[in-house]
PDB file of C-alpha atoms in Angstrom:
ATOM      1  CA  UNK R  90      78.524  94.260  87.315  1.00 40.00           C
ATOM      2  CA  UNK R  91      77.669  94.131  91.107  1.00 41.00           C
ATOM      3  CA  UNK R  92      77.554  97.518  92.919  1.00 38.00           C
ATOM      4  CA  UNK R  93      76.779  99.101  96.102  1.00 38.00           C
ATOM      5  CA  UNK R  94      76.223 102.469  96.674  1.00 38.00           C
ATOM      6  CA  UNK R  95      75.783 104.781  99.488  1.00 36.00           C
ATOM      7  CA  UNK R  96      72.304 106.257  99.560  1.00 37.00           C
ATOM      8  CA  UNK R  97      72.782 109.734  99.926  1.00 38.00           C
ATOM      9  CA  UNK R  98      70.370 112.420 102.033  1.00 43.00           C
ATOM     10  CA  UNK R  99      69.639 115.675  99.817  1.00 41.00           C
ATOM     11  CA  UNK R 100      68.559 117.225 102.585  1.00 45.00           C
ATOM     12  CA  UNK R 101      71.386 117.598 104.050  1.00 47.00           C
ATOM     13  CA  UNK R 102      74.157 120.038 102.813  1.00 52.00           C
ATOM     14  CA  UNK R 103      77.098 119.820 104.822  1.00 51.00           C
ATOM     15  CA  UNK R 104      78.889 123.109 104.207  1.00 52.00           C
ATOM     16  CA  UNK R 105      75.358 125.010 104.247  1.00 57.00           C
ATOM     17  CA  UNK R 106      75.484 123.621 108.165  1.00 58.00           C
ATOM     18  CA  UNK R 107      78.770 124.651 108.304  1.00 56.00           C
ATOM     19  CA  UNK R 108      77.960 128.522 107.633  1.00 60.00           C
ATOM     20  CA  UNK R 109      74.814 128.891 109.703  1.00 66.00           C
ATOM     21  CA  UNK R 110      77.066 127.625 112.573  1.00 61.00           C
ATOM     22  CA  UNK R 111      79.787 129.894 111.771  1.00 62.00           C
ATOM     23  CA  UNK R 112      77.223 132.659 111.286  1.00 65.00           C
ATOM     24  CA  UNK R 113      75.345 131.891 114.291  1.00 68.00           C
ATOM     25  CA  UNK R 114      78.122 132.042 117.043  1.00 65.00           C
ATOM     26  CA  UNK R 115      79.162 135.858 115.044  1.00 65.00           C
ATOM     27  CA  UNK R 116      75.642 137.100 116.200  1.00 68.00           C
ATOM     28  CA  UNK R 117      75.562 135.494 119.549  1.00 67.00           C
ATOM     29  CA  UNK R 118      78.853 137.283 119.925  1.00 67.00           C
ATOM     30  CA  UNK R 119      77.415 141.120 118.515  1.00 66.00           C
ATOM     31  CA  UNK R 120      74.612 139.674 121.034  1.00 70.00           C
ATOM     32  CA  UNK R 121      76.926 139.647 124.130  1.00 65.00           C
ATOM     33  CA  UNK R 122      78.514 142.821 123.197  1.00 63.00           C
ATOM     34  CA  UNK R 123      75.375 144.753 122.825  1.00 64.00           C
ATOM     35  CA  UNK R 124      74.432 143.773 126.425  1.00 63.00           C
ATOM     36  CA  UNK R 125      77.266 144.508 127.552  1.00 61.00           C
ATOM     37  CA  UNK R 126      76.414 148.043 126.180  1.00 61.00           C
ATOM     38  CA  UNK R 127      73.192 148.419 127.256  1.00 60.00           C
ATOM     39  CA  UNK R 128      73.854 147.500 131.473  1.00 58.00           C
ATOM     40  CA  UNK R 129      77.306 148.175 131.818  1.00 59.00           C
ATOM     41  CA  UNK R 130      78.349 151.510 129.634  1.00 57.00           C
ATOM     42  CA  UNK R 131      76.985 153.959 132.383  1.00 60.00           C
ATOM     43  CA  UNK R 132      79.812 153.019 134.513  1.00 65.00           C
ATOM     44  CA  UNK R 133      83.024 153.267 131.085  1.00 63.00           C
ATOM     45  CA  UNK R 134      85.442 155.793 131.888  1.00 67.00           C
ATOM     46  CA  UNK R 135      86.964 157.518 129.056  1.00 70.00           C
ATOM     47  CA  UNK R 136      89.277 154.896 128.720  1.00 75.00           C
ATOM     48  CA  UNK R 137      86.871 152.352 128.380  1.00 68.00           C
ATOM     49  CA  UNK R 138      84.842 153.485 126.449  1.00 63.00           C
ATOM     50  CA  UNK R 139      87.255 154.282 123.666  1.00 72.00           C
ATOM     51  CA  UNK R 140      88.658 150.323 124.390  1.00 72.00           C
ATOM     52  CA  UNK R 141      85.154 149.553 123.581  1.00 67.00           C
ATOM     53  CA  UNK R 142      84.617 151.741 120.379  1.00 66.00           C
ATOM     54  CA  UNK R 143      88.257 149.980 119.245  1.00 72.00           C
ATOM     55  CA  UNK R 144      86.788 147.197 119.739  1.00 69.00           C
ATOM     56  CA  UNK R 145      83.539 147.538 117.756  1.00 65.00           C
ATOM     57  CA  UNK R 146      85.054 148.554 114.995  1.00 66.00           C
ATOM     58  CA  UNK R 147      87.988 145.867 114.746  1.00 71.00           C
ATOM     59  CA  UNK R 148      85.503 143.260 115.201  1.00 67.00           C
ATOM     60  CA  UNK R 149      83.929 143.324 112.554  1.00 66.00           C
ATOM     61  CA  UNK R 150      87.105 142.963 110.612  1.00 68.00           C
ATOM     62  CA  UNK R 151      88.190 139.957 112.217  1.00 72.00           C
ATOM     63  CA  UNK R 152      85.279 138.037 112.109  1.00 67.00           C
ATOM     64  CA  UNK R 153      85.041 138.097 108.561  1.00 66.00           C
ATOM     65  CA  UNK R 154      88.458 137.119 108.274  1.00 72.00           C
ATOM     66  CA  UNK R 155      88.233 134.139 110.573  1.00 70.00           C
ATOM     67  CA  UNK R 156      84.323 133.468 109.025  1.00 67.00           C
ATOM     68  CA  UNK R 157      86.644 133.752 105.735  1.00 67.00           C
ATOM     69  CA  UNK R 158      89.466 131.201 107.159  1.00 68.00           C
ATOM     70  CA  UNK R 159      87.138 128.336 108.577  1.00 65.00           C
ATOM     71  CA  UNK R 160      85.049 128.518 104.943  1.00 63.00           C
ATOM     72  CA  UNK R 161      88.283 127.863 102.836  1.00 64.00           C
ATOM     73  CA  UNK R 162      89.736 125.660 105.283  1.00 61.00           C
ATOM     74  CA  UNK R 163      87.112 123.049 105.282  1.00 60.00           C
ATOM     75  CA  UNK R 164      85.383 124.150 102.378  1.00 57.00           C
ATOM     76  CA  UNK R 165      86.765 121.265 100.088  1.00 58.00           C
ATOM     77  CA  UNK R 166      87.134 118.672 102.974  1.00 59.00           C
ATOM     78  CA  UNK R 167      83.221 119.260 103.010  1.00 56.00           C
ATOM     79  CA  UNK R 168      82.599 119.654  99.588  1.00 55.00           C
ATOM     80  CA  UNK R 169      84.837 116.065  99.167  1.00 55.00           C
ATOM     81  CA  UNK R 170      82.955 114.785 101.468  1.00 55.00           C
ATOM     82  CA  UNK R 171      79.185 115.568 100.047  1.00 57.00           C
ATOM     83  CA  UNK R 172      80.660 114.222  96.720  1.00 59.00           C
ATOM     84  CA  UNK R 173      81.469 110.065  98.617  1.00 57.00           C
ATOM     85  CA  UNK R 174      78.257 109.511  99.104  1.00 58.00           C
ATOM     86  CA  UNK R 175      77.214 109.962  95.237  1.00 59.00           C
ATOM     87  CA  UNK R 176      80.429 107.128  94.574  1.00 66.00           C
ATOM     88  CA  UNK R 177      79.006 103.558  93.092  1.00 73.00           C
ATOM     89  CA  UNK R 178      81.488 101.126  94.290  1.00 78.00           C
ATOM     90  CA  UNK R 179      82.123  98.129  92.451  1.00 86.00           C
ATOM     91  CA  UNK R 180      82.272  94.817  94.425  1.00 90.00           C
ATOM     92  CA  UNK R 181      84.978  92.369  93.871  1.00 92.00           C
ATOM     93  CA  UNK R 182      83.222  89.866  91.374  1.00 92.00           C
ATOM     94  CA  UNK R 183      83.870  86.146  93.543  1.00 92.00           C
ATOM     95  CA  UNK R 184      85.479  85.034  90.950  1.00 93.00           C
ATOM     96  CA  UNK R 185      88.519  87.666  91.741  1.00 92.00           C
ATOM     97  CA  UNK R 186      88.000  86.378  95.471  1.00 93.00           C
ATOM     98  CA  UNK R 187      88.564  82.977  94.788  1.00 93.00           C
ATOM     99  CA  UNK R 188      91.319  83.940  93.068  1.00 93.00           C
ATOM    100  CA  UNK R 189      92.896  85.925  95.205  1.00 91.00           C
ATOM    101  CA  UNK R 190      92.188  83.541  97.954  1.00 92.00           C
ATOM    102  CA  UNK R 191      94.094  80.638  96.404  1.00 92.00           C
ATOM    103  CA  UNK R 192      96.689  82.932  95.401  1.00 91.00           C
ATOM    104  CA  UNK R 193      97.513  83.801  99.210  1.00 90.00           C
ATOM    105  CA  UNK R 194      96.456  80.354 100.383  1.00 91.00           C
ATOM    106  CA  UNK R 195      98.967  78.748  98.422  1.00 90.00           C
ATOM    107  CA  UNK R 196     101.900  81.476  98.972  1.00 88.00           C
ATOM    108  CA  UNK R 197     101.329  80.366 102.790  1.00 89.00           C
ATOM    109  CA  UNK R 198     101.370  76.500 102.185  1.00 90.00           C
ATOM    110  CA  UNK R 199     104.638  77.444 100.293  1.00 89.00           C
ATOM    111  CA  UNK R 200     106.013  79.228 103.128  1.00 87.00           C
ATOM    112  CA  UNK R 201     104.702  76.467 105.809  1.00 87.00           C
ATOM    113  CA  UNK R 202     105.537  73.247 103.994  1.00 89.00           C
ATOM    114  CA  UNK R 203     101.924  72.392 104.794  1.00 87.00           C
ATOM    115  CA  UNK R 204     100.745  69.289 101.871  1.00 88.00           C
ATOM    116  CA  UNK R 205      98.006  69.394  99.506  1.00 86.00           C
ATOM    117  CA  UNK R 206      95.553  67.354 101.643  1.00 87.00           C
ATOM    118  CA  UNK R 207      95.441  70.255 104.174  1.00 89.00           C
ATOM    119  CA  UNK R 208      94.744  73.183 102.135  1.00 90.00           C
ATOM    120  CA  UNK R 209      91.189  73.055 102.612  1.00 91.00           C
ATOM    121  CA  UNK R 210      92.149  73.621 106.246  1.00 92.00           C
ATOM    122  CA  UNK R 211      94.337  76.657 105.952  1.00 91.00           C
ATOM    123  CA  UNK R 212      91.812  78.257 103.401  1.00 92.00           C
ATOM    124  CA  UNK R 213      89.477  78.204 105.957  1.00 93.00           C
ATOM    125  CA  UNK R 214      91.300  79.651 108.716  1.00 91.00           C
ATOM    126  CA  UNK R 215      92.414  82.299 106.203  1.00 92.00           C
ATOM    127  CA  UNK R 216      88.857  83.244 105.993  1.00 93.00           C
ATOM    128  CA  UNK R 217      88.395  83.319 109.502  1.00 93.00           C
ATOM    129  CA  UNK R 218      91.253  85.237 109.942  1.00 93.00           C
ATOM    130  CA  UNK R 219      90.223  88.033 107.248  1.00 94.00           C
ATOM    131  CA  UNK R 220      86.933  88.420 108.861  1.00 94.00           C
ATOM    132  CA  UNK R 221      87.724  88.723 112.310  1.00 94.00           C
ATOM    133  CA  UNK R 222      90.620  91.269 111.127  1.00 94.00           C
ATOM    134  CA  UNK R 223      87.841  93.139 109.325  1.00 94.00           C
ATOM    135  CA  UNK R 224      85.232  93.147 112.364  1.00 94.00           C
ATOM    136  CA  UNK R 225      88.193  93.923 114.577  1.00 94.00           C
ATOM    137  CA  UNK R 226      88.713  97.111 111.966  1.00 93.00           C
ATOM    138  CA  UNK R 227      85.143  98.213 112.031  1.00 92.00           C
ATOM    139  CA  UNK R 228      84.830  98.276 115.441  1.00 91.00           C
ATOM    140  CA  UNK R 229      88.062 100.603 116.111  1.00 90.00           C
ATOM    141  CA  UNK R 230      87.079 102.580 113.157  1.00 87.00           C
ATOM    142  CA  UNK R 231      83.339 103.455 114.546  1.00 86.00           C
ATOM    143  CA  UNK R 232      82.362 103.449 111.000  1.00 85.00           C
ATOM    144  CA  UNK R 233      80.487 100.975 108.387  1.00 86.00           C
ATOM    145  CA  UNK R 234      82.933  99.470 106.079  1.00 90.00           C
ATOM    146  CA  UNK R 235      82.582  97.711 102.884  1.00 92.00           C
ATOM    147  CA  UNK R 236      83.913  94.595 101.634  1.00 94.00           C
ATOM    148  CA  UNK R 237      85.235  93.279  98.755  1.00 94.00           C
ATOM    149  CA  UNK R 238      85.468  96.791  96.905  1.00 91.00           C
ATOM    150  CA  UNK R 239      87.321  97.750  93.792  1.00 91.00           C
ATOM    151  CA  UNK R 240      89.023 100.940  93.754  1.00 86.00           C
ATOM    152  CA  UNK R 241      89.856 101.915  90.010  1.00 82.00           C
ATOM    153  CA  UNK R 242      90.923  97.955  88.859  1.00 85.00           C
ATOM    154  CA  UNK R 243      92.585  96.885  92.120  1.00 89.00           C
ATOM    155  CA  UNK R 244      90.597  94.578  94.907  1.00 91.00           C
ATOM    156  CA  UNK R 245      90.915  95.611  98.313  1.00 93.00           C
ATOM    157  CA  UNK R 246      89.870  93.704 101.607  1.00 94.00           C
ATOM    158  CA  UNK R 247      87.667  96.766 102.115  1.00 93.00           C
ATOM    159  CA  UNK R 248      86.787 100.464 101.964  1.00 92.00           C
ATOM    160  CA  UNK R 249      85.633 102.822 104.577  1.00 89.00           C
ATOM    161  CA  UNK R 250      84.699 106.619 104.598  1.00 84.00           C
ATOM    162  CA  UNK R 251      85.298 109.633 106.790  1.00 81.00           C
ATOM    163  CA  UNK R 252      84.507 112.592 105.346  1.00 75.00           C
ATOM    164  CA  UNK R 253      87.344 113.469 102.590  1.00 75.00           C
ATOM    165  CA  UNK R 254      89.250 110.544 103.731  1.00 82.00           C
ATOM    166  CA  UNK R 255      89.157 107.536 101.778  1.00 86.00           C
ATOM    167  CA  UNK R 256      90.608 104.305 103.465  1.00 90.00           C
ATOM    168  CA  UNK R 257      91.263 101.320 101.514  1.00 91.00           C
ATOM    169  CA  UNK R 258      91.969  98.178 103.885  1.00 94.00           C
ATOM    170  CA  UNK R 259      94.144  95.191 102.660  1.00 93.00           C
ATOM    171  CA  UNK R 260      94.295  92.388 105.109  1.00 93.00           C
ATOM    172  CA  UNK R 261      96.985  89.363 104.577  1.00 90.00           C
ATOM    173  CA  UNK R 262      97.518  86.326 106.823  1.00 90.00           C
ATOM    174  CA  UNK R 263     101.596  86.388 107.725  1.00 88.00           C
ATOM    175  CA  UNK R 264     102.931  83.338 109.208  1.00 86.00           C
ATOM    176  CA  UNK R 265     106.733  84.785 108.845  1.00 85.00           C
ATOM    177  CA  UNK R 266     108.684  86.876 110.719  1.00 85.00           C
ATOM    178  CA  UNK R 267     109.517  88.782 106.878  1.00 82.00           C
ATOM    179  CA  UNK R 268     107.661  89.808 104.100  1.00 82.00           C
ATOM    180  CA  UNK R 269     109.651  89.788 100.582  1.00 80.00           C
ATOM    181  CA  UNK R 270     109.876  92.826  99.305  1.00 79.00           C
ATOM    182  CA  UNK R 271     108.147  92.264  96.055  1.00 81.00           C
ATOM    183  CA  UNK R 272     105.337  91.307  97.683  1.00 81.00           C
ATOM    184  CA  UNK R 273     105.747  94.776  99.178  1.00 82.00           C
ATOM    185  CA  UNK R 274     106.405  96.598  95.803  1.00 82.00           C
ATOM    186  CA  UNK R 275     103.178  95.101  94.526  1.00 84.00           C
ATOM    187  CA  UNK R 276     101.073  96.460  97.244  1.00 84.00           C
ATOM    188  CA  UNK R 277     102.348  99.699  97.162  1.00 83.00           C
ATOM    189  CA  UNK R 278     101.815  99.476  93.378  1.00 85.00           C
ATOM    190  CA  UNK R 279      98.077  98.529  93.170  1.00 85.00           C
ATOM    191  CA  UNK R 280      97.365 101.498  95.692  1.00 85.00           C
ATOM    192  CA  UNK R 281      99.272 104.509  93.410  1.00 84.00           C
ATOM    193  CA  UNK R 282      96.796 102.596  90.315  1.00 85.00           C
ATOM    194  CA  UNK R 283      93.961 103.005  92.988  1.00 85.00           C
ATOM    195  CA  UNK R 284      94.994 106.593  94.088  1.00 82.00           C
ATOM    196  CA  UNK R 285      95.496 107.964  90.044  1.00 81.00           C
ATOM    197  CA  UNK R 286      91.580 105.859  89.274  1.00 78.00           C
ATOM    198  CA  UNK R 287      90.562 108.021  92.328  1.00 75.00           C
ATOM    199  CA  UNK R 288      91.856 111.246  91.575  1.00 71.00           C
ATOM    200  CA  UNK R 289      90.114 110.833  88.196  1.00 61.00           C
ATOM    201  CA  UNK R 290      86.974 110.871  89.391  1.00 59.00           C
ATOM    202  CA  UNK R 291      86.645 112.497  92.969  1.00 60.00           C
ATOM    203  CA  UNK R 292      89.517 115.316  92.967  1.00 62.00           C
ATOM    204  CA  UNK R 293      90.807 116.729  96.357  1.00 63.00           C
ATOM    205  CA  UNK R 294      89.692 113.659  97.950  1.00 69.00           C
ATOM    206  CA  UNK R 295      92.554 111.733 100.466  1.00 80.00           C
ATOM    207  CA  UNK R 296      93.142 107.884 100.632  1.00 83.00           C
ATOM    208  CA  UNK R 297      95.407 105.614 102.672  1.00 87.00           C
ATOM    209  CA  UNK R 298      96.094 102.460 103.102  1.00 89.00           C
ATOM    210  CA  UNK R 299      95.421 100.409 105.853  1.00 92.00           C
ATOM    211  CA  UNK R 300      97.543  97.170 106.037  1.00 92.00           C
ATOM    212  CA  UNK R 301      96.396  94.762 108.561  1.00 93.00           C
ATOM    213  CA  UNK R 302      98.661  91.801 109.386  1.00 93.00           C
ATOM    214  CA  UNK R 303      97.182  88.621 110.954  1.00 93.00           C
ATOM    215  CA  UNK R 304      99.688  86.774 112.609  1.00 91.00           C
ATOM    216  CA  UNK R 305     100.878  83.981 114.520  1.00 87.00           C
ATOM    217  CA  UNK R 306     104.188  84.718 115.513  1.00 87.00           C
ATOM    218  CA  UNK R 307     105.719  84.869 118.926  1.00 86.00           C
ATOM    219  CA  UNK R 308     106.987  88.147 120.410  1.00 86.00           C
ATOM    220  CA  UNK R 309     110.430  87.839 119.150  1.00 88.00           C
ATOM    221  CA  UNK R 310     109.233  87.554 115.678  1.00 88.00           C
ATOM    222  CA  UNK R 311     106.608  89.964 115.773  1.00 87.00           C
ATOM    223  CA  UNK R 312     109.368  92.345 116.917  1.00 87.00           C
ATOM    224  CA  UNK R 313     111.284  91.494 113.836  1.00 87.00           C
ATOM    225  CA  UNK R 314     108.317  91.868 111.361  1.00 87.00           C
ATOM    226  CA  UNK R 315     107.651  95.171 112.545  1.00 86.00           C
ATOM    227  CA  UNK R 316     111.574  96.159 112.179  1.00 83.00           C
ATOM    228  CA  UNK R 317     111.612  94.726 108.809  1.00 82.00           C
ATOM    229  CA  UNK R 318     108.178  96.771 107.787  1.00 82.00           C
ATOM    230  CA  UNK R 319     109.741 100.316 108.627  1.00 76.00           C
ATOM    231  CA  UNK R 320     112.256  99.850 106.325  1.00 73.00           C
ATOM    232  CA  UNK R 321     109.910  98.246 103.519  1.00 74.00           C
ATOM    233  CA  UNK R 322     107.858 101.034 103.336  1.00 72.00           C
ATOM    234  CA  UNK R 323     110.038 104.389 103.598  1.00 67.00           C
ATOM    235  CA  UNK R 324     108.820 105.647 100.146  1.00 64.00           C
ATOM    236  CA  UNK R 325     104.657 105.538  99.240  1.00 67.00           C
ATOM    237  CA  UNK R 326     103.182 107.296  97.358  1.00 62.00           C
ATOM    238  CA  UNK R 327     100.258 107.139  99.835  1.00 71.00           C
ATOM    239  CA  UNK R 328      99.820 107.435 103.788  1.00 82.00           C
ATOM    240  CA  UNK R 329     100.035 103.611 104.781  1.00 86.00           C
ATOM    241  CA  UNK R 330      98.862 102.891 108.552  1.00 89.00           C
ATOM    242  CA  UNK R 331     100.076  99.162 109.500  1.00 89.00           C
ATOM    243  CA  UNK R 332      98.365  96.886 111.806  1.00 91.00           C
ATOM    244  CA  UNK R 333      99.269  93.995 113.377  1.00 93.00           C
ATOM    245  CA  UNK R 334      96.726  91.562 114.954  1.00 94.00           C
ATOM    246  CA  UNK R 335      97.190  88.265 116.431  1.00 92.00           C
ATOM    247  CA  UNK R 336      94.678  85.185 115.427  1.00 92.00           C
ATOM    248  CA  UNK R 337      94.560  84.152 118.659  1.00 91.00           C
ATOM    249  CA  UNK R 338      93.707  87.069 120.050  1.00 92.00           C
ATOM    250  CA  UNK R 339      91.192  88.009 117.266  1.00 92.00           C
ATOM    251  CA  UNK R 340      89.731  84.294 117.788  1.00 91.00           C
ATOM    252  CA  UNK R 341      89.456  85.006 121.926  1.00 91.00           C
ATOM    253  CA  UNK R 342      87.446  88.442 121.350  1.00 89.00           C
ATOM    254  CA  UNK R 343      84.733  87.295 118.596  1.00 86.00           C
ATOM    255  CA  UNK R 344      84.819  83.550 118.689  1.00 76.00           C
ATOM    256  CA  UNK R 345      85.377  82.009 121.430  1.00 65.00           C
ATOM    257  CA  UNK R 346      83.372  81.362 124.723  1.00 58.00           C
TER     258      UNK R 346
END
């Protein structure tokens, strides 16, 4: 079984880094005050000086409470987030990519009419169309992606990381202005499987999905696709960003001269 895992660096302990920061701007503040005390309480009228006692003993007070706030707020998005890097993902074996490959190569030739001869041609440009989609996705992103991944049983394009957030990326070549709504269901169906397998094994951790179109439609059909997409995907059980790139364009930005 092939896997690839993210080396993680034990000497680093996000939510320890977290604390000595939070810590750290409290005493620069009891700092500021106390030299504020030392040069300037000669001149406090009464008033002032009783603001200023008010003051010092409030403080306290509230910075524990906000020191107390910040901790459980991002407590478990950096505990989450420690606990990624430990994952061993399991890379689609190639005989699931050839699979699926077919699969959507001949679900386009379907759609396109396009005869048996010239397959070998549209495989390729599906390809070429996944992996520009996918550079054009790590590039927006900022962040190192992985390819081919399993999440629980189900295949995706590719994963990505950002701290608690778990993005699974599912690219598909769309020559028509509508996507069948099975093709939908099944989709949204593979990523509440991936979500539960997740769950399971890194609770409090957040995924979405990330579906990335590759077109070649004209304006008036990309207008309709994106119409008939809003309506497709009212209920998930997941946050689902869409994308929609065009090969041409995608070809102009990485390929050509």
């Amino acid at each position: 079984m092939a896997t690839t895992e993210t080396k993680k660096d034990s000497g680093i302990n996000p939510l320890r880094n977290f604390l000595i920061l939070v810590v750290g701007f409290a005493s620069l503040a009891c700092i500021a005050v106390g030299l504020v005390l030392a040069f300037a309480s000669a001149n406090f009228n009464s008033a002032q000086v009783w603001a200023m006692i008010g003051f010092l003993f409030a403080f306290p007070f509230f910075g524990v409470g906000v020191i107390a706030w910040l901790v459980l707020r991002h407590a478990n998005k950096l505990a989450v987030s420690s606990k990624t890097n430990e994952i061993k993902w399991e890379i689609v074996s190639s005989e699931k990519q050839k699979e699926n490959l077919n699969r959507a190569v001949n679900q386009l030739a379907a759609i396109m009419k396009v005869p048996e001869e010239q397959l070998t041609d549209l495989r390729s440009a599906h390809i070429v169309a996944e992996d520009l989609a996918l550079r054009k996705i790590q590039q927006e992103s900022h962040t190192p992606i992985m390819r081919y991944v399993n999440v629980g049983d189900v295949p995706f394009s590719a994963v990505y990381v950002d701290q608690d957030l778990i993005t699974c990326v599912q690219v598909t070549f769309v020559v028509s202005p509508e996507i069948r709504q099975e093709r939908i269901n099944r989709i949204l169906n593979q990523m509440a499987s991936a979500k539960s397998a997740l769950n399971g094994s890194l609770e409090g951790s957040k995924m979405r999905l990330l579906l990335v179109l590759v077109t070649q439609l004209d304006q008036e059909g990309e207008e309709q696709l994106r119409s008939s997409l809003v309506s497709k995907f009212s209920a998930t059980p997941v946050d689902v960003d869409i994308r929609l790139l065009d090969f041409l364009a995608l070809q102009n930005i990485y390929s050509e001269n």
